[in-house]
Short mmCIF file of C-alpha atoms in Angstrom, two decimals:
data_model
loop_
_atom_site.label_atom_id
_atom_site.label_comp_id
_atom_site.label_asym_id
_atom_site.label_seq_id
_atom_site.Cartn_x
_atom_site.Cartn_y
_atom_site.Cartn_z
CA UNK P 1 -0.17 -0.29 -0.13
CA UNK P 2 2.83 2.14 0.43
CA UNK P 3 3.66 5.08 2.84
CA UNK P 4 4.79 8.74 2.48
CA UNK P 5 8.76 8.60 3.05
CA UNK P 6 10.47 12.45 4.36
CA UNK P 7 13.76 13.11 3.66
CA UNK P 8 15.92 15.10 5.84
CA UNK P 9 17.85 17.57 2.33
CA UNK P 10 20.36 18.55 5.86
CA UNK P 11 20.80 16.54 9.35
CA UNK P 12 20.20 18.73 11.99
CA UNK P 13 19.40 16.81 15.18
CA UNK P 14 16.90 19.39 17.27
CA UNK P 15 15.07 18.93 14.37
CA UNK P 16 15.33 15.27 13.72
CA UNK P 17 13.87 14.86 16.47
CA UNK P 18 11.35 17.64 16.61
CA UNK P 19 10.63 15.38 13.29
CA UNK P 20 9.94 12.51 14.38
CA UNK P 21 7.35 13.86 17.30
CA UNK P 22 5.40 16.17 14.65
CA UNK P 23 4.76 14.03 11.79
CA UNK P 24 4.50 10.71 14.05
CA UNK P 25 7.77 9.06 12.19
CA UNK P 26 6.63 4.88 12.42
CA UNK P 27 10.36 4.18 10.64
CA UNK P 28 13.52 4.87 10.95
CA UNK P 29 16.70 4.40 8.96
CA UNK P 30 19.57 5.73 10.41
CA UNK P 31 23.42 5.71 11.52
CA UNK P 32 25.61 4.39 15.50
CA UNK P 33 26.12 8.06 15.24
CA UNK P 34 22.85 9.12 16.11
CA UNK P 35 21.94 6.76 17.77
CA UNK P 36 24.91 7.15 20.04
CA UNK P 37 24.20 10.79 20.83
CA UNK P 38 19.64 9.70 20.99
CA UNK P 39 20.86 8.05 23.74
CA UNK P 40 23.08 10.17 25.16
CA UNK P 41 20.25 13.16 25.56
CA UNK P 42 18.81 12.78 28.78
CA UNK P 43 15.95 15.68 26.89
CA UNK P 44 14.63 12.51 24.86
CA UNK P 45 11.77 11.68 26.21
CA UNK P 46 8.75 11.27 23.65
CA UNK P 47 9.98 12.03 20.19
CA UNK P 48 9.44 8.48 19.23
CA UNK P 49 7.17 7.32 20.74
CA UNK P 50 4.88 6.21 17.80
CA UNK P 51 8.50 4.81 16.06
CA UNK P 52 7.95 0.57 15.27
CA UNK P 53 10.55 -0.21 13.09
CA UNK P 54 14.04 0.78 13.45
CA UNK P 55 17.07 -0.38 11.44
CA UNK P 56 21.27 1.06 11.67
CA UNK P 57 24.13 0.44 9.52
CA UNK P 58 26.95 1.88 7.65
CA UNK P 59 28.99 1.13 11.05
CA UNK P 60 29.08 -1.33 13.43
CA UNK P 61 27.75 -0.71 17.36
CA UNK P 62 27.05 -2.84 19.63
CA UNK P 63 24.87 -3.95 22.49
CA UNK P 64 25.44 -1.25 25.16
CA UNK P 65 24.17 1.24 22.29
CA UNK P 66 22.20 -0.67 21.03
CA UNK P 67 19.98 -1.29 24.69
CA UNK P 68 20.36 1.82 25.64
CA UNK P 69 19.12 3.00 22.32
CA UNK P 70 16.20 1.22 21.25
CA UNK P 71 14.85 2.38 25.18
CA UNK P 72 13.98 5.83 24.25
CA UNK P 73 11.79 3.99 20.45
CA UNK P 74 8.19 3.29 20.92
CA UNK P 75 7.77 3.33 24.59
CA UNK P 76 11.19 0.79 24.78
CA UNK P 77 9.29 -1.37 22.77
CA UNK P 78 10.69 -0.90 19.49
CA UNK P 79 14.46 -2.22 19.09
CA UNK P 80 16.58 -0.76 17.26
CA UNK P 81 18.28 -4.11 14.78
CA UNK P 82 20.97 -3.75 12.75
CA UNK P 83 21.53 -4.91 8.66
CA UNK P 84 25.66 -3.66 6.31
CA UNK P 85 24.98 -4.30 2.46
CA UNK P 86 26.38 -1.25 0.20
CA UNK P 87 26.04 -0.37 -3.43
CA UNK P 88 28.34 -2.51 -5.36
CA UNK P 89 25.93 -5.29 -4.12
CA UNK P 90 22.98 -2.73 -4.87
CA UNK P 91 21.59 -2.11 -0.91
CA UNK P 92 21.16 -4.21 1.94
CA UNK P 93 22.93 -7.94 1.99
CA UNK P 94 21.67 -9.24 5.06
CA UNK P 95 18.77 -8.05 8.24
CA UNK P 96 16.57 -9.94 10.32
CA UNK P 97 12.59 -10.24 9.69
CA UNK P 98 10.69 -8.01 10.83
CA UNK P 99 9.79 -8.16 14.43
CA UNK P 100 12.70 -10.33 14.85
CA UNK P 101 14.72 -8.77 17.67
CA UNK P 102 18.20 -9.98 18.74
CA UNK P 103 20.10 -8.66 22.20
CA UNK P 104 23.59 -9.52 21.09
CA UNK P 105 24.07 -6.81 17.48
CA UNK P 106 24.79 -9.12 14.97
CA UNK P 107 23.50 -7.71 11.36
CA UNK P 108 21.48 -10.35 10.47
CA UNK P 109 20.63 -12.75 8.72
CA UNK P 110 22.02 -12.81 3.88
CA UNK P 111 19.15 -11.67 2.10
CA UNK P 112 17.73 -14.23 -0.84
CA UNK P 113 20.12 -13.95 -4.08
CA UNK P 114 22.74 -13.72 -2.28
CA UNK P 115 25.71 -15.95 -1.57
CA UNK P 116 28.52 -16.12 1.17
CA UNK P 117 31.92 -16.50 2.10
CA UNK P 118 33.88 -16.25 5.16
CA UNK P 119 37.67 -16.36 4.09
CA UNK P 120 41.27 -15.33 5.78
CA UNK P 121 44.65 -13.40 5.14
CA UNK P 122 44.22 -16.93 2.30
CA UNK P 123 41.22 -16.43 0.50
CA UNK P 124 40.57 -19.78 3.00
CA UNK P 125 37.20 -20.11 4.58
CA UNK P 126 37.17 -20.01 7.63
CA UNK P 127 35.52 -21.28 10.56
CA UNK P 128 31.74 -20.57 12.74
CA UNK P 129 32.82 -17.94 14.46
CA UNK P 130 35.96 -16.33 13.63
CA UNK P 131 36.73 -13.40 12.00
CA UNK P 132 37.28 -12.56 7.94
CA UNK P 133 36.65 -11.21 4.83
CA UNK P 134 32.86 -11.25 3.71
CA UNK P 135 32.45 -12.35 0.03
CA UNK P 136 29.39 -12.35 -1.78
CA UNK P 137 28.16 -14.16 -5.47
CA UNK P 138 24.33 -13.76 -6.46
CA UNK P 139 22.22 -12.37 -8.81
CA UNK P 140 22.82 -8.32 -6.77
CA UNK P 141 25.67 -8.69 -7.12
CA UNK P 142 27.39 -5.35 -9.53
CA UNK P 143 29.69 -6.30 -12.43
CA UNK P 144 32.53 -4.21 -11.96
CA UNK P 145 33.54 -0.68 -11.31
CA UNK P 146 33.17 1.35 -14.63
CA UNK P 147 35.84 1.79 -16.73
CA UNK P 148 38.01 -0.27 -13.95
CA UNK P 149 40.32 -2.79 -15.89
CA UNK P 150 39.54 -6.65 -14.10
CA UNK P 151 41.92 -6.93 -10.40
CA UNK P 152 41.88 -9.26 -8.30
CA UNK P 153 41.21 -6.74 -5.23
CA UNK P 154 37.81 -6.54 -6.10
CA UNK P 155 37.20 -10.41 -6.91
CA UNK P 156 38.90 -13.30 -6.74
CA UNK P 157 39.70 -15.88 -9.53
CA UNK P 158 36.08 -17.78 -8.80
CA UNK P 159 34.38 -14.21 -9.89
CA UNK P 160 32.96 -13.59 -6.08
CA UNK P 161 32.99 -9.93 -4.81
CA UNK P 162 35.75 -9.12 -2.03
CA UNK P 163 33.59 -6.32 0.25
CA UNK P 164 36.68 -5.35 2.18
CA UNK P 165 35.08 -6.13 5.71
CA UNK P 166 35.75 -8.47 8.50
CA UNK P 167 32.49 -10.38 10.34
CA UNK P 168 32.37 -13.34 11.94
CA UNK P 169 28.91 -15.89 11.53
CA UNK P 170 27.60 -17.72 14.01
CA UNK P 171 24.03 -19.24 14.23
CA UNK P 172 22.85 -18.12 11.67
CA UNK P 173 23.49 -14.61 12.25
CA UNK P 174 26.62 -12.55 10.98
CA UNK P 175 28.31 -9.34 13.01
CA UNK P 176 29.87 -6.87 11.64
CA UNK P 177 33.61 -6.54 12.97
CA UNK P 178 35.14 -3.87 11.51
CA UNK P 179 36.69 -2.77 7.92
CA UNK P 180 39.89 -5.03 6.70
CA UNK P 181 42.09 -1.27 6.09
CA UNK P 182 40.73 0.03 9.40
CA UNK P 183 42.85 -2.86 10.94
CA UNK P 184 45.65 -2.61 12.45
CA UNK P 185 48.46 -5.55 13.58
CA UNK P 186 50.22 -5.48 16.94
CA UNK P 187 52.89 -7.96 16.75
CA UNK P 188 51.09 -10.00 14.02
CA UNK P 189 47.69 -10.32 15.76
CA UNK P 190 45.28 -8.17 14.53
CA UNK P 191 43.04 -5.75 16.03
CA UNK P 192 39.83 -4.86 15.61
CA UNK P 193 39.33 -0.40 16.11
CA UNK P 194 35.49 -0.68 15.57
CA UNK P 195 35.29 -3.60 18.98
CA UNK P 196 37.36 -0.78 21.30
CA UNK P 197 34.97 2.06 20.26
CA UNK P 198 32.17 -0.08 20.77
CA UNK P 199 34.08 -0.81 24.82
CA UNK P 200 34.85 2.94 25.07
CA UNK P 201 31.20 3.38 24.61
CA UNK P 202 29.78 1.31 26.55
CA UNK P 203 32.03 3.51 29.73
CA UNK P 204 28.67 5.72 31.23
CA UNK P 205 31.23 8.76 31.51
CA UNK P 206 31.85 8.45 27.93
CA UNK P 207 29.88 10.26 25.06
CA UNK P 208 31.83 10.02 22.34
CA UNK P 209 35.08 7.82 21.56
CA UNK P 210 36.99 6.92 18.27
CA UNK P 211 40.65 4.77 17.87
CA UNK P 212 43.56 5.31 15.56
CA UNK P 213 46.57 3.03 15.32
CA UNK P 214 49.54 3.46 15.50
CA UNK P 215 52.70 3.41 14.52
CA UNK P 216 55.66 2.14 17.20
CA UNK P 217 58.99 0.31 17.44
CA UNK P 218 58.25 -1.17 14.24
CA UNK P 219 54.97 -2.46 15.24
CA UNK P 220 51.28 -0.37 15.41
CA UNK P 221 49.76 0.37 18.53
CA UNK P 222 45.91 2.05 19.15
CA UNK P 223 45.03 5.11 20.66
CA UNK P 224 41.41 5.57 22.15
CA UNK P 225 40.23 10.10 21.98
CA UNK P 226 37.61 9.83 23.86
CA UNK P 227 35.16 12.81 24.65
CA UNK P 228 34.49 12.85 27.90
CA UNK P 229 30.57 12.98 30.16
CA UNK P 230 32.51 15.28 32.85
CA UNK P 231 35.92 15.36 33.93
CA UNK P 232 35.47 12.67 36.31
CA UNK P 233 36.76 10.38 34.72
CA UNK P 234 40.82 9.63 34.33
CA UNK P 235 43.10 8.82 31.44
CA UNK P 236 44.19 5.91 34.30
CA UNK P 237 40.73 4.81 34.28
CA UNK P 238 39.50 4.58 31.18
CA UNK P 239 42.78 2.18 30.48
CA UNK P 240 41.74 -0.22 33.20
CA UNK P 241 38.44 -0.46 32.12
CA UNK P 242 39.52 -1.71 28.71
CA UNK P 243 42.29 -4.02 29.88
CA UNK P 244 39.62 -5.45 32.46
CA UNK P 245 37.20 -6.23 28.94
CA UNK P 246 40.61 -7.77 25.72
CA UNK P 247 42.80 -9.52 25.04
CA UNK P 248 45.87 -7.85 25.93
CA UNK P 249 47.29 -7.24 22.10
CA UNK P 250 44.62 -4.97 22.24
CA UNK P 251 45.36 -2.28 24.64
CA UNK P 252 45.65 1.25 24.02
CA UNK P 253 48.99 1.09 24.51
CA UNK P 254 49.40 4.55 22.48
CA UNK P 255 46.83 5.90 25.72
CA UNK P 256 43.95 8.21 25.75
CA UNK P 257 43.81 11.79 24.27
CA UNK P 258 40.14 14.00 25.49
CA UNK P 259 39.05 15.48 22.93
CA UNK P 260 36.06 18.13 22.24
CA UNK P 261 34.18 15.94 19.51
CA UNK P 262 35.40 13.03 17.88
CA UNK P 263 36.19 14.37 13.59
CA UNK P 264 32.95 12.61 11.66
CA UNK P 265 31.56 12.71 8.11
CA UNK P 266 28.14 14.53 7.90
CA UNK P 267 27.22 10.56 7.46
CA UNK P 268 28.14 10.42 10.67
CA UNK P 269 31.96 8.29 9.79
CA UNK P 270 34.95 8.70 11.77
CA UNK P 271 37.25 10.76 9.60
CA UNK P 272 40.63 8.60 11.37
CA UNK P 273 42.66 10.44 9.46
CA UNK P 274 41.60 13.85 10.77
CA UNK P 275 42.67 11.77 13.78
CA UNK P 276 46.24 10.81 12.74
CA UNK P 277 47.04 14.56 11.99
CA UNK P 278 46.44 15.53 15.37
CA UNK P 279 48.17 12.09 16.63
CA UNK P 280 51.49 13.22 14.75
CA UNK P 281 51.26 17.10 15.79
CA UNK P 282 51.27 15.68 18.92
CA UNK P 283 54.47 13.85 18.67
CA UNK P 284 56.04 16.61 16.87
CA UNK P 285 55.50 19.41 19.74
CA UNK P 286 56.77 17.30 22.35
CA UNK P 287 59.13 16.22 20.41
CA UNK P 288 60.39 19.68 19.73
CA UNK P 289 59.68 20.61 23.82
CA UNK P 290 62.29 17.56 24.21
#
């Protein structure tokens, strides 16, 4: 039967809230950074009471944030679910069925007309529960980039599309870990920056966070950037908080830096290159003082 679709020409958070309340929006497609704004906003009360279905995509979202923002949707009865997709596959690749709830922060199940593989660095299929790059094949997968020559970086020798995304598959559900190009290696061990960001965002005193990799003694180490809710949280406390939750090779060995805001694109994606420029500038400044 269809329905009315409302598009915002430019994202404006206060207007976004008011539109939901005034227009009684019932279905919303959003991204994790906006979910974070909503979850941390104590002024959000009845703005999303009419929301019956909410989907987030474009980046991983941890279960803590998923639960916190869902509490503000549809009188606390509407759970935001996650989807995974890209333009090269004509939109969504995975999702959950309408009304299906999942508390594990998965991106759902593979859609029809698609086949998937998860492979390691040698293009060998990994076991369920293990992380690897997602490869796709099917009717909705594109044929290649316009006027670009064939490349093994885009398709493997059997025509499977390399998404460049690291995922894992457990009990019929896919979980988005991070972009392959945004993984770092500490002494040969892979570290997903998005995973560390998820743990940081689960801290009640942290409003926003980002993690980058910085060079150190022939390897890469994670460095955290944090927007604190107030001045009561220390870098030492945050480092201890992370230490209790992740493996030794994933520790924030380059420390934690407090900032006023995390640089992001208009779509809400973290601009890691800006943070890397900040990190290099800080290192040069410290070197000059020495």
